[in-house]
CSV table of C-alpha atoms in Angstrom, one decimal:
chain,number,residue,atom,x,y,z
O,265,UNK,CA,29.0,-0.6,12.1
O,266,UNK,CA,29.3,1.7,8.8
O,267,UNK,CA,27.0,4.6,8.6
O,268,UNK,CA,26.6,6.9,5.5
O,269,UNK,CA,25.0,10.2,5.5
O,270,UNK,CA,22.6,10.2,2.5
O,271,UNK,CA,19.4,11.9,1.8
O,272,UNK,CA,16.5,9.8,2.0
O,273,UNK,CA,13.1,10.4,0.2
O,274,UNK,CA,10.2,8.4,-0.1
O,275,UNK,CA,8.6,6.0,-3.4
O,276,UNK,CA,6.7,10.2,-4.1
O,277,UNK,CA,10.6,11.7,-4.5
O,278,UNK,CA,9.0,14.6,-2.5
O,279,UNK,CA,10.6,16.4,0.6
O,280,UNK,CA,14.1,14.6,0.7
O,281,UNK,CA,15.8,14.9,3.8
O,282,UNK,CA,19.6,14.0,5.2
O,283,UNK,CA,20.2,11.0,7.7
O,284,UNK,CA,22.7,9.1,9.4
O,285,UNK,CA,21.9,5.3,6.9
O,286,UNK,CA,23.3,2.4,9.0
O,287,UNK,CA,22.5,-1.2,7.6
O,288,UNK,CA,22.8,-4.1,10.3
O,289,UNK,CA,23.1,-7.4,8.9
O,290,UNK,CA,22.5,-9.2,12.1
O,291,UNK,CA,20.0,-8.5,15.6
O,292,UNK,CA,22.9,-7.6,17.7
O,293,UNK,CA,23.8,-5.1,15.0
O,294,UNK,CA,20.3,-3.9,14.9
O,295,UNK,CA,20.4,-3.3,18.7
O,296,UNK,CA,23.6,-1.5,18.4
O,297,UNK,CA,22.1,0.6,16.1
O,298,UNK,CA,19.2,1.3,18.0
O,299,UNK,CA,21.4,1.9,21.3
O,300,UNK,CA,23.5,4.4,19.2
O,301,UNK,CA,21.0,6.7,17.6
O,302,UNK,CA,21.3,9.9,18.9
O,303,UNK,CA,19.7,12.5,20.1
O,304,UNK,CA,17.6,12.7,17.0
O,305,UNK,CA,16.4,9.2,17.3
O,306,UNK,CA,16.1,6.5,14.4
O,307,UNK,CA,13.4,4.8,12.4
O,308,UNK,CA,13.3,1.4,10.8
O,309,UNK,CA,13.2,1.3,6.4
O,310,UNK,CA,12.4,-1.1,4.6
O,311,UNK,CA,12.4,-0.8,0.6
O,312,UNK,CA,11.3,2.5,0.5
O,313,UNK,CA,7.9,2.0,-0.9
O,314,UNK,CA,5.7,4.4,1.5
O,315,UNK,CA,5.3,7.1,-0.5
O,316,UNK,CA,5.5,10.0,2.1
O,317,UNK,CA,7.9,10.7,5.1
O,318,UNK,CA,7.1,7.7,7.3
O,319,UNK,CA,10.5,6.1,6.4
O,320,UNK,CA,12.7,9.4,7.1
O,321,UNK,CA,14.1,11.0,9.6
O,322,UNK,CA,16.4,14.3,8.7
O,323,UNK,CA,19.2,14.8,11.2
O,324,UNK,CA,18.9,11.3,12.5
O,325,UNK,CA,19.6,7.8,12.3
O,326,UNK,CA,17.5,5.7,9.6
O,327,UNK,CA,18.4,1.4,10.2
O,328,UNK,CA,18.1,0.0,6.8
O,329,UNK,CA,16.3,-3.4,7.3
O,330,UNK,CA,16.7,-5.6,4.0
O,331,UNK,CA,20.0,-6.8,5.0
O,332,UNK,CA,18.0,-9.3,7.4
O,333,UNK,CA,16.0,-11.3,5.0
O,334,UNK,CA,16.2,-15.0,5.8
O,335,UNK,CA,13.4,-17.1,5.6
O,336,UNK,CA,13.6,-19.5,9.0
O,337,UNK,CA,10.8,-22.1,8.8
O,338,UNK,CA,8.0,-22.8,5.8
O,339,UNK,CA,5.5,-25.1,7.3
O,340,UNK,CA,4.0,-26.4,4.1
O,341,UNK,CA,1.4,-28.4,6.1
O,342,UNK,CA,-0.4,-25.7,8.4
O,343,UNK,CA,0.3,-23.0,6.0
O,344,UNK,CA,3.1,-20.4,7.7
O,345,UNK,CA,6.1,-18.8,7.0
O,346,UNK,CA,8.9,-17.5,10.1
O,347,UNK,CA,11.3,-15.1,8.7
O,348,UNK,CA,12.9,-11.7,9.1
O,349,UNK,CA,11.2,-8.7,8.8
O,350,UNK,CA,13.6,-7.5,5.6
O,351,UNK,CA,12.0,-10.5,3.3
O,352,UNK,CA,10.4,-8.9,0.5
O,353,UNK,CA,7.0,-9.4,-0.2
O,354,UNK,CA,8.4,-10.5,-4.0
O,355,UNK,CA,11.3,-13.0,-2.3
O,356,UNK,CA,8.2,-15.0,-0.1
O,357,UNK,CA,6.6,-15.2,-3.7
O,358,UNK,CA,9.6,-17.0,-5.1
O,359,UNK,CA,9.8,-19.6,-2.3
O,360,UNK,CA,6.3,-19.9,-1.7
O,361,UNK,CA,4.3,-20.3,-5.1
O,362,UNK,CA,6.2,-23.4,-5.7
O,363,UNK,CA,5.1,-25.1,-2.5
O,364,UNK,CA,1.2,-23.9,-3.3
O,365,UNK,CA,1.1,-21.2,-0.9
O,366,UNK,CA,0.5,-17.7,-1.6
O,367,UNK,CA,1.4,-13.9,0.5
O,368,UNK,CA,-2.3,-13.7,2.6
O,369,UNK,CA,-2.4,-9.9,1.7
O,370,UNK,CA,-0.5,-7.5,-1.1
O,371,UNK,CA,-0.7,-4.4,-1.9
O,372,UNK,CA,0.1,-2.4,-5.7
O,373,UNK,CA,4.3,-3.8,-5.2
O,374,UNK,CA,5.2,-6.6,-3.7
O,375,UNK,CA,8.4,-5.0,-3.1
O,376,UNK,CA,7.6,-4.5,0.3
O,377,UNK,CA,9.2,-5.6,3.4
O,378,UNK,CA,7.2,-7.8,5.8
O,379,UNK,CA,8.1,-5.6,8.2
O,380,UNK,CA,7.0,-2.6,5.8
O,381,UNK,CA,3.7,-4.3,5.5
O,382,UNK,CA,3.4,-4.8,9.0
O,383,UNK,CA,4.3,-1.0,10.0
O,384,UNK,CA,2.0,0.5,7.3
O,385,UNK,CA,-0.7,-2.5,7.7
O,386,UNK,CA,-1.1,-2.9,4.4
O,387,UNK,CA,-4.2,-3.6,2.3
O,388,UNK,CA,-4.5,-5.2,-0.6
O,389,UNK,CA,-7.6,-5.4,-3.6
O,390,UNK,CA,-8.9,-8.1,-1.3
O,391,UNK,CA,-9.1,-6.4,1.8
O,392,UNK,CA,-13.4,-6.9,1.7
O,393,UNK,CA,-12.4,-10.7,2.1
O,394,UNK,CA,-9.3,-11.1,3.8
O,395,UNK,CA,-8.5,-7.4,6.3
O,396,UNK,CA,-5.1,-6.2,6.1
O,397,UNK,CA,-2.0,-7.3,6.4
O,398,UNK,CA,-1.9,-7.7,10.4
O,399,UNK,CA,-4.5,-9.9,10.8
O,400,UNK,CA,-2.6,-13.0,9.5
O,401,UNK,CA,0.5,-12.5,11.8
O,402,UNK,CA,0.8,-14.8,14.1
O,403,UNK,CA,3.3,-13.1,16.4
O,404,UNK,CA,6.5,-11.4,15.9
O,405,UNK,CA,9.7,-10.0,17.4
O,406,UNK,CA,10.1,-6.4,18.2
O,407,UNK,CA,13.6,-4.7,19.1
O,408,UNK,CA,11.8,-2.0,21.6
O,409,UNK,CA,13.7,1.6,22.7
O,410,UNK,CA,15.1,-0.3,25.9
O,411,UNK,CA,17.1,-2.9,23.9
O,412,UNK,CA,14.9,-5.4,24.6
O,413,UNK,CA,13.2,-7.4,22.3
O,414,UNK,CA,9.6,-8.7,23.1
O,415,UNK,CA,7.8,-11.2,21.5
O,416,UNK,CA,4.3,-10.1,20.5
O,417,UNK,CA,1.3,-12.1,20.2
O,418,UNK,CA,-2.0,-10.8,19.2
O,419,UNK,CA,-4.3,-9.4,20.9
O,420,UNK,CA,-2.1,-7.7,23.0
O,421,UNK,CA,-2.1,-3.5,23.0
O,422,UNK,CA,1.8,-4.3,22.2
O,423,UNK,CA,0.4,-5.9,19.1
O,424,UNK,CA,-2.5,-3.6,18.4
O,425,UNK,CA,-0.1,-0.3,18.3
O,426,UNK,CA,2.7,-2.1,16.0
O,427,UNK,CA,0.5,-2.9,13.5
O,428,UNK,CA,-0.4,0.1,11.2
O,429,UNK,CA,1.8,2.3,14.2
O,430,UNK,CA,4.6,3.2,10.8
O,431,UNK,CA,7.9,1.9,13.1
O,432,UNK,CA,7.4,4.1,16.2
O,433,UNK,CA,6.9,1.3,19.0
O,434,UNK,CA,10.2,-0.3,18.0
O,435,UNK,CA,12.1,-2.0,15.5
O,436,UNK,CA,10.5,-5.9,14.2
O,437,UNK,CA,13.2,-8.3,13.4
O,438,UNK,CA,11.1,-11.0,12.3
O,439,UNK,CA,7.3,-12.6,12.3
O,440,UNK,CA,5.3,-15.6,11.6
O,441,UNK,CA,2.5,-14.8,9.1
O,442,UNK,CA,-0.5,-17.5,7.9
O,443,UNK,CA,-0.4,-18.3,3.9
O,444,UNK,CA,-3.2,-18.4,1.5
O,445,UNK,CA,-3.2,-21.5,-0.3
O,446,UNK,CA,-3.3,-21.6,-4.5
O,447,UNK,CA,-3.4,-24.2,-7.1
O,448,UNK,CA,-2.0,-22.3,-10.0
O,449,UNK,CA,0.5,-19.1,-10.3
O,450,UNK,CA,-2.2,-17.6,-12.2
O,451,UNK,CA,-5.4,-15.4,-11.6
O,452,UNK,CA,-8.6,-15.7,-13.2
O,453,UNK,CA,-10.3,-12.3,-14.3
O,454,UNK,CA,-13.4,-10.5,-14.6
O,455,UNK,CA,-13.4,-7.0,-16.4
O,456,UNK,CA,-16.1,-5.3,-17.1
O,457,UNK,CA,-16.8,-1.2,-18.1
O,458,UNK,CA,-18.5,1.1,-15.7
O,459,UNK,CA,-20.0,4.0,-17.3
O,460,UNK,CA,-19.8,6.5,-14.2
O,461,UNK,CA,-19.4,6.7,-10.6
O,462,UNK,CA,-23.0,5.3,-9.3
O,463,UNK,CA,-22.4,2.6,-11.8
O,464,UNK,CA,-19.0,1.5,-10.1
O,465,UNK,CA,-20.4,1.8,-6.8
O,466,UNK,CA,-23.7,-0.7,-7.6
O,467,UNK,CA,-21.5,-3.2,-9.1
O,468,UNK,CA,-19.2,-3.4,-6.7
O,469,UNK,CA,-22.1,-3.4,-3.8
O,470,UNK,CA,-24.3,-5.9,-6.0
O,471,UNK,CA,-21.4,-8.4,-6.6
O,472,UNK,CA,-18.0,-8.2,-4.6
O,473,UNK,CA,-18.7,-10.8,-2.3
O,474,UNK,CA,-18.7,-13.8,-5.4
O,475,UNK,CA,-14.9,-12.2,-6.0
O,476,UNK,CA,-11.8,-12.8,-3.3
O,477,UNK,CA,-10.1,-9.8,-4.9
O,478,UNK,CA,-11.7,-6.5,-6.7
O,479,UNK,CA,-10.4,-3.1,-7.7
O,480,UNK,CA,-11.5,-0.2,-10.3
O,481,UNK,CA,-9.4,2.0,-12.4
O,482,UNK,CA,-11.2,5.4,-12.0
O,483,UNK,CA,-10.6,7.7,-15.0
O,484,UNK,CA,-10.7,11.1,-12.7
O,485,UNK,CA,-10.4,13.7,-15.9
O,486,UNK,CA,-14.0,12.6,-16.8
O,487,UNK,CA,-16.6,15.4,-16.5
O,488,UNK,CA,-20.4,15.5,-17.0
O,489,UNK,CA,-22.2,12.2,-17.7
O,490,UNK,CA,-19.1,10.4,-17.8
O,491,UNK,CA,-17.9,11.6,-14.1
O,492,UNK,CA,-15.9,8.4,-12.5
O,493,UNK,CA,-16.7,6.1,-15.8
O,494,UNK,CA,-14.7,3.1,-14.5
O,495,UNK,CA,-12.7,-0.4,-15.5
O,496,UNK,CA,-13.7,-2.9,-12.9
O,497,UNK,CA,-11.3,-6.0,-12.6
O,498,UNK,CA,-11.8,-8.9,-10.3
O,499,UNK,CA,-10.5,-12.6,-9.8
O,500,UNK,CA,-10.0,-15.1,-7.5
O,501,UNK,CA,-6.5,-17.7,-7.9
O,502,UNK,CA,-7.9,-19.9,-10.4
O,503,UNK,CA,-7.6,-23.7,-9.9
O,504,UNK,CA,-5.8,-26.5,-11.4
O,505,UNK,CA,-9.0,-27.5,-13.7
O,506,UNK,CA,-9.1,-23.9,-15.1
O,507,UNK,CA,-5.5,-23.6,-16.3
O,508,UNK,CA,-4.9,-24.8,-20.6
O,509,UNK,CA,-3.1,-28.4,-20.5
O,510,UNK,CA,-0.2,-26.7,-21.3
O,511,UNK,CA,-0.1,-24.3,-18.1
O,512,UNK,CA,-1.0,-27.2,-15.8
O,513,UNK,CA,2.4,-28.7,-16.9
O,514,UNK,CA,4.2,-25.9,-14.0
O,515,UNK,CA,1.1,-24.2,-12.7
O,516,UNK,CA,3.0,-22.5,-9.6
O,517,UNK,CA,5.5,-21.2,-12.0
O,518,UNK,CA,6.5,-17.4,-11.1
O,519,UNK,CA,8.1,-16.1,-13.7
O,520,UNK,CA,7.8,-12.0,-13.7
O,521,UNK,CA,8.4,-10.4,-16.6
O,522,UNK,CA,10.7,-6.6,-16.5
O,523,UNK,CA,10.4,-3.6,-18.9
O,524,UNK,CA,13.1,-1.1,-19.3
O,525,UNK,CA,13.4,0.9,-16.6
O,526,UNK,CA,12.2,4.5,-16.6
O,527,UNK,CA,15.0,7.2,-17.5
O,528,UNK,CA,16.6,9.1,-15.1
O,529,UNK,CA,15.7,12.7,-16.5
O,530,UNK,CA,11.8,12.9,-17.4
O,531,UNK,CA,11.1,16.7,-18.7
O,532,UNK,CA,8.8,18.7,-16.2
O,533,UNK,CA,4.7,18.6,-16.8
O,534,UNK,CA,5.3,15.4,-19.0
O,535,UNK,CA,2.1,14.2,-17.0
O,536,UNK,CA,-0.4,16.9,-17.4
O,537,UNK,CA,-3.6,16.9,-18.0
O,538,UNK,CA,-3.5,16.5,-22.2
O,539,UNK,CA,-1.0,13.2,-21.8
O,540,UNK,CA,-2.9,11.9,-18.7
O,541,UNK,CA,-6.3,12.6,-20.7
O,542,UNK,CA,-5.2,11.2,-23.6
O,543,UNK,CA,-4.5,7.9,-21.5
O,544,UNK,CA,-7.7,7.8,-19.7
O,545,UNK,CA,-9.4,7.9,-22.8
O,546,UNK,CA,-6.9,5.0,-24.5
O,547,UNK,CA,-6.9,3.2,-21.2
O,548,UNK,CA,-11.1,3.0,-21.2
O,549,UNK,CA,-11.6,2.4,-24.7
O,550,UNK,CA,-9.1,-0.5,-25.1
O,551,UNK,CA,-11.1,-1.7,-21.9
O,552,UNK,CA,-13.7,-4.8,-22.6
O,553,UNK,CA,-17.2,-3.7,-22.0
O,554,UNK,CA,-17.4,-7.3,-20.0
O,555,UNK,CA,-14.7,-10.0,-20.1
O,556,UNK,CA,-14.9,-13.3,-17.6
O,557,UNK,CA,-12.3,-15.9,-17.1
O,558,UNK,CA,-9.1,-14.4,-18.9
O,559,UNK,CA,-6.3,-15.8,-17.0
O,560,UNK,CA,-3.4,-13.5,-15.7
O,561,UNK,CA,0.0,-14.3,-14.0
O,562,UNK,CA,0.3,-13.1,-10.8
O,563,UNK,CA,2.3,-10.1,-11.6
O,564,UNK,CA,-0.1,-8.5,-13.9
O,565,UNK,CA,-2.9,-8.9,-12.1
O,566,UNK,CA,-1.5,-7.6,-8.8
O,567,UNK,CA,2.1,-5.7,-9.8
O,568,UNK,CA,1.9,-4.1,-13.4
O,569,UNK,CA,3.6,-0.9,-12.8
O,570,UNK,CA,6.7,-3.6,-10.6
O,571,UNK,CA,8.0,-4.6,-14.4
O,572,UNK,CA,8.7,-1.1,-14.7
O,573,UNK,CA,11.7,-0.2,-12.6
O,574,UNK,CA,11.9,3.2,-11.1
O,575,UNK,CA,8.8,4.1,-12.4
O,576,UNK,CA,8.1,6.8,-10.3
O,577,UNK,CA,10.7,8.6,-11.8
O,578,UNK,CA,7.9,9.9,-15.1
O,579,UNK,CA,6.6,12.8,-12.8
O,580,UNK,CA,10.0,14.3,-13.1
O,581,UNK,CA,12.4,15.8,-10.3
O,582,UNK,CA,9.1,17.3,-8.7
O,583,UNK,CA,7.9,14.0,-7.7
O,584,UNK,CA,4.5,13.0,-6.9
O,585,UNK,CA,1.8,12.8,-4.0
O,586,UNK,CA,-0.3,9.8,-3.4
O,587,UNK,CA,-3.7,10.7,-2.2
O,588,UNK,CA,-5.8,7.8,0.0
O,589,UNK,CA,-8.5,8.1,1.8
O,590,UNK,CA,-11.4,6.4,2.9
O,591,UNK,CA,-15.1,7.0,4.0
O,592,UNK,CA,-17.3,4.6,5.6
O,593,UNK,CA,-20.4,3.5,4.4
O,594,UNK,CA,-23.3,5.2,4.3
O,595,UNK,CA,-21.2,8.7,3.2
O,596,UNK,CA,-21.2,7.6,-0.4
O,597,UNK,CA,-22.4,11.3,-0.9
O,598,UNK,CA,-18.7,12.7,0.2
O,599,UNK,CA,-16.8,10.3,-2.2
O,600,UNK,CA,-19.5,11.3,-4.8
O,601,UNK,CA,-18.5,15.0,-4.2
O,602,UNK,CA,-14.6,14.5,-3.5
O,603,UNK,CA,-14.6,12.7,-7.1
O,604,UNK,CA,-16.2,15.7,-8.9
O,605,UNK,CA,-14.4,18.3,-7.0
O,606,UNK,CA,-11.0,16.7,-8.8
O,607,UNK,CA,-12.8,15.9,-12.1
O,608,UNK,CA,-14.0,20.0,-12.0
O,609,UNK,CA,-10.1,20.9,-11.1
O,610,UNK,CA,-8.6,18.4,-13.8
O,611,UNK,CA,-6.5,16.7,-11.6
O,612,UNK,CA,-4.0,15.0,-13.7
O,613,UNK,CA,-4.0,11.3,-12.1
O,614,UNK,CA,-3.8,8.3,-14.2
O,615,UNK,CA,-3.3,5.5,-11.4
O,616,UNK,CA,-6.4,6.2,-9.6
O,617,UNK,CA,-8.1,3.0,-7.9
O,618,UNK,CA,-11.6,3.0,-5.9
O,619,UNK,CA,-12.0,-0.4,-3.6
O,620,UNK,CA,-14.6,-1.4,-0.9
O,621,UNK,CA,-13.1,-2.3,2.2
O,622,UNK,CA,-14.4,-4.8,4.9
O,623,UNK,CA,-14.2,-4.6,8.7
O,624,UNK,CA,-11.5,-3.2,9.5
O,625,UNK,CA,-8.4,-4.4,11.9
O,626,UNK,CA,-7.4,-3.6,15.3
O,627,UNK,CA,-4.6,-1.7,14.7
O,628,UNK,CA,-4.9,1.8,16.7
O,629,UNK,CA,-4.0,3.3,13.7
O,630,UNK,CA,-4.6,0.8,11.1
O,631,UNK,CA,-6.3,2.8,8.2
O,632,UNK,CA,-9.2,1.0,6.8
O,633,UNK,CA,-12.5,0.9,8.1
O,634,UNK,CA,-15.6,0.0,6.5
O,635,UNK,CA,-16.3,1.4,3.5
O,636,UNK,CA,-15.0,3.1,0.5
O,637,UNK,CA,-11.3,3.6,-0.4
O,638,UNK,CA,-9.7,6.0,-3.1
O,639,UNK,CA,-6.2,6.5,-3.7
O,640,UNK,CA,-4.7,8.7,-6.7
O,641,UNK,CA,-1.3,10.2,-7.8
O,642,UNK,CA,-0.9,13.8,-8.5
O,643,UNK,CA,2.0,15.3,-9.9
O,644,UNK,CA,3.7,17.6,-6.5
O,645,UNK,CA,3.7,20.8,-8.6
O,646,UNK,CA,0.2,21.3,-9.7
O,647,UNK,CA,-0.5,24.7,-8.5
O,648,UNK,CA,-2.3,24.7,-5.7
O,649,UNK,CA,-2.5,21.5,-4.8
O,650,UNK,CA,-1.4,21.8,-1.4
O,651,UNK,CA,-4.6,24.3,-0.5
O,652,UNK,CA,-7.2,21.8,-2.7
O,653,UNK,CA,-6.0,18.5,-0.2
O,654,UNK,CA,-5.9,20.5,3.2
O,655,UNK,CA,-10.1,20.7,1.2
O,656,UNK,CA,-10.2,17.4,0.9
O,657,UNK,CA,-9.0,16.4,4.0
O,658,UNK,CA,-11.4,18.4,5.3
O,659,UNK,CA,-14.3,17.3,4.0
O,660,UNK,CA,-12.6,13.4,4.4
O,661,UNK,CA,-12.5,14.1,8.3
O,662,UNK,CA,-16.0,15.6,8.3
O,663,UNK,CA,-17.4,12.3,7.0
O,664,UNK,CA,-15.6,10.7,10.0
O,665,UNK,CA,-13.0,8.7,7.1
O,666,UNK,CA,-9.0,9.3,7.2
O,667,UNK,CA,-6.0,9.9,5.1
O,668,UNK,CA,-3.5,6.3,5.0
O,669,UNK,CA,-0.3,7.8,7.1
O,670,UNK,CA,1.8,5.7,4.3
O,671,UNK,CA,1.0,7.4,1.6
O,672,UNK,CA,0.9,11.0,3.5
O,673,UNK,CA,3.7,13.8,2.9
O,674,UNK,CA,1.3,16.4,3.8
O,675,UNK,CA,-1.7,16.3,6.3
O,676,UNK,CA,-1.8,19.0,8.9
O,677,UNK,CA,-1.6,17.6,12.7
O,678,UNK,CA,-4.7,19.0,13.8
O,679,UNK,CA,-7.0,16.4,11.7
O,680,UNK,CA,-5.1,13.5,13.0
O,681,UNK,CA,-6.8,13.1,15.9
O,682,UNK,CA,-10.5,13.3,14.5
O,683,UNK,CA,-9.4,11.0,11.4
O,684,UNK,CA,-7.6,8.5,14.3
O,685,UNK,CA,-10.0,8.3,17.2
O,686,UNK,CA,-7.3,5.7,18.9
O,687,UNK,CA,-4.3,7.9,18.5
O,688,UNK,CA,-4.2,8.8,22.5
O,689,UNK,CA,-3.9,4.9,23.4
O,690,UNK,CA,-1.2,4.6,20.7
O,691,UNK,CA,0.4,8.2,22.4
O,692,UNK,CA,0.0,6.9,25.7
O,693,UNK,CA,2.0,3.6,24.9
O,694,UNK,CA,4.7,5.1,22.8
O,695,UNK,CA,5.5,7.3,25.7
O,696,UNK,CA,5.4,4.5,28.3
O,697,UNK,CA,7.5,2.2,26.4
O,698,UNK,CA,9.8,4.9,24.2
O,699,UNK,CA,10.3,7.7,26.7
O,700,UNK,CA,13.1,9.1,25.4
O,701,UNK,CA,11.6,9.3,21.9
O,702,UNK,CA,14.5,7.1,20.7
O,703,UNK,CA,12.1,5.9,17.2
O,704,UNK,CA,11.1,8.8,15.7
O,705,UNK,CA,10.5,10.5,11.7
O,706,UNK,CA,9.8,13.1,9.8
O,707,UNK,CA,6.1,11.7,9.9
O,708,UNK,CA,6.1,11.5,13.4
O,709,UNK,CA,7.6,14.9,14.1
O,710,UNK,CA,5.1,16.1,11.7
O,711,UNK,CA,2.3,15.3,12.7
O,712,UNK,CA,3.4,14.6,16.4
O,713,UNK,CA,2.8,11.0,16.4
């Protein structure tokens, strides 16, 4: 099988690192692959959308999965879909809108592997409704460090570790998720203004359970008064009766639309804190002070930032860190304080989102929990940024919340373990089934996953 050494980053463009790229187009090459990694293991990739190191592994071998992406089996009665674990979140779209069925769970892109958004466990802006990812797989098939591969039902600790465990108990070739059934392609939307933080945070506890889906737009260079003034958007899939007569003529019609993509060469400290200001400001103003039942397609309500190719490419060559964490409820008082720490530091982070999440999943190291979620970008060369997060993280763990392993490039090893109070069981399995270490990656050597 062909093998190319490339260096591999992650959807931040931070830390690249060299690996050994093979790209099996079948199980048996897959196997092979894992049979032939080396003494520097291998790790399972997907489309390259976790923004950290979870998807490289320098020195070593790094399967790239999208070459198996067949869709087996739709049953358009019972609501499920069987197919490999290189189907893109964007290619079930296609197939399934039409037949009235929708992905149960989706995060910012839906250009996300199944087996990506099984891995990471991924949450979505309806994760106070519907939990992540992981808790409408059925089953799936994993390709473990013995050759073998198992199939895994829930409720199992097999199960339990995969899900949210970032592609270190083995390699999954293909699953059988539950749909969310739709009338229409497109979303109906509520938008109102929040004027700061304690605002946001009474809406959202007042009223999310009327909405399937909810998210806020956080404008984090806000000081004073204004500190975490808000633009809070929710919807649900709205139904046949809802669409104009002329929508209702293809109402499961996907039809994403695609800017330009971003240029190759972006100057350094393009996104500093007099651009990024300058588009907080826009981005609130232009907001409606309150706005119900606009309809959306699809793509703009969930993927805006997917019809711009290579987006990530505006922070320049220095690339970016994603920042998630979450604290549970009743610690309101840390995410107060964590917000006005990086409003006082003028953090310059224009896709900042605040969400409330529900119960959270049995994944060992799934991240939600209960409570309140807030994930920003930050452009990597801010000075000092590395010193303000290890802060953060500090204050994060205090509250007993966590950092989402997905998004991290940067979280020192010591924290893990108060932040992921499962992460001996998942230890303790990893070494009983994968004794030889044979899946491992940067994140894991890390953070010694």
């Amino acid at each position: 099988m062909p093998a190319d050494s490339v260096s591999v980053t992650g959807w931040g463009r931070t830390a690249p690192t060299t690996a050994r790229m093979v790209r099996p187009r079948t199980y048996g090459e897959a196997a092979a692959a894992v049979r032939e990694c080396g003494a520097r293991g291998g790790i399972a990739r997907g489309l390259g959308r976790a923004y950290g190191d979870a998807a490289q592994n320098a020195g070593g071998a790094v399967l790239d999965m999208t070459g198996l992406d067949r869709i087996h089996a739709v049953d358009a009665d019972g609501g499920t879909v069987l197919c490999d674990a290189g189907v893109s979140l964007h290619r079930l779209m296609e197939v399934l809108l039409p037949l009235g069925w929708f992905v149960p769970v989706t995060p910012g892109t839906r250009y996300v592997t199944v087996g990506g958004a099984i891995g990471a466990d991924i949450h979505g802006k309806n994760h106070h409704v519907s939990g992540s990812f992981a808790r409408h797989v059925l089953s799936f098939e994993l390709l473990t460090a013995d050759g073998e591969i198992r199939t895994v039902g829930r409720g199992t600790p097999l199960f339990d570790a995969t899900a949210g465990g970032m592609g270190l108990t083995g390699v999954i070739l293909t699953a059988t998720v539950r749909l969310q059934p739709v009338e229409s392609a497109l979303m109906s939307v509520d938008t109102e203004r929040a004027v700061d933080l304690d605002d946001l945070m009474a809406r959202l506890t007042a009223t999310d359970h009327r909405y399937r889906y909810s998210v806020a737009w956080i404008d984090l260079l806000a000081r004073g008064a204004g500190t975490g003034r808000s633009v809070l958007t929710r919807g649900d899939h709205a139904p046949l009766d809802a669409l104009p007569p002329r929508a209702r003529r293809h109402p499961l019609a996907f039809r994403p639309s695609r800017l330009p993509a971003a240029p190759g060469f972006v100057p350094e400290g393009l996104l500093g804190r007099t651009t990024v200001g300058l588009f907080n400001e826009l981005w609130y103003r232009k907001a409606p002070r309150a706005r119900t039942g606009e309809l959306q397609p699809i793509p703009a309500f969930f993927h805006p930032l997917d019809g711009v190719p290579h987006w990530n490419r505006v922070y320049g060559r220095g690339g970016f860190v994603q920042y998630q964490f979450v604290v549970g409820h009743g610690r309101e008082e840390t995410l107060r304080r964590i917000v006005r720490r990086i409003s006082e530091r003028r953090c310059p982070s224009f896709l900042a989102v605040l969400k409330r999440f529900g119960e959270g999943d049995p994944g060992w190291l799934s991240f939600p929990v209960p409570g309140w979620t807030l994930a920003l970008d930050i452009p990597a060369g801010l000075p000092g940024l590395g010193a303000f997060l290890d802060e953060l993280d500090e204050e994060v763990a205090g509250a007993g919340g966590r950092v989402y392993l997905a998004k991290d490039a940067r979280l020192r090893p010591e924290l893990l373990d108060v932040m992921y109070p499962r992460l001996g069981a998942f230890r303790s399995l990893r070494r009983e089934l994968d004794p030889r270490g044979v899946f491992t990656s940067d994140l894991s050597r890390r953070l010694g996953l």
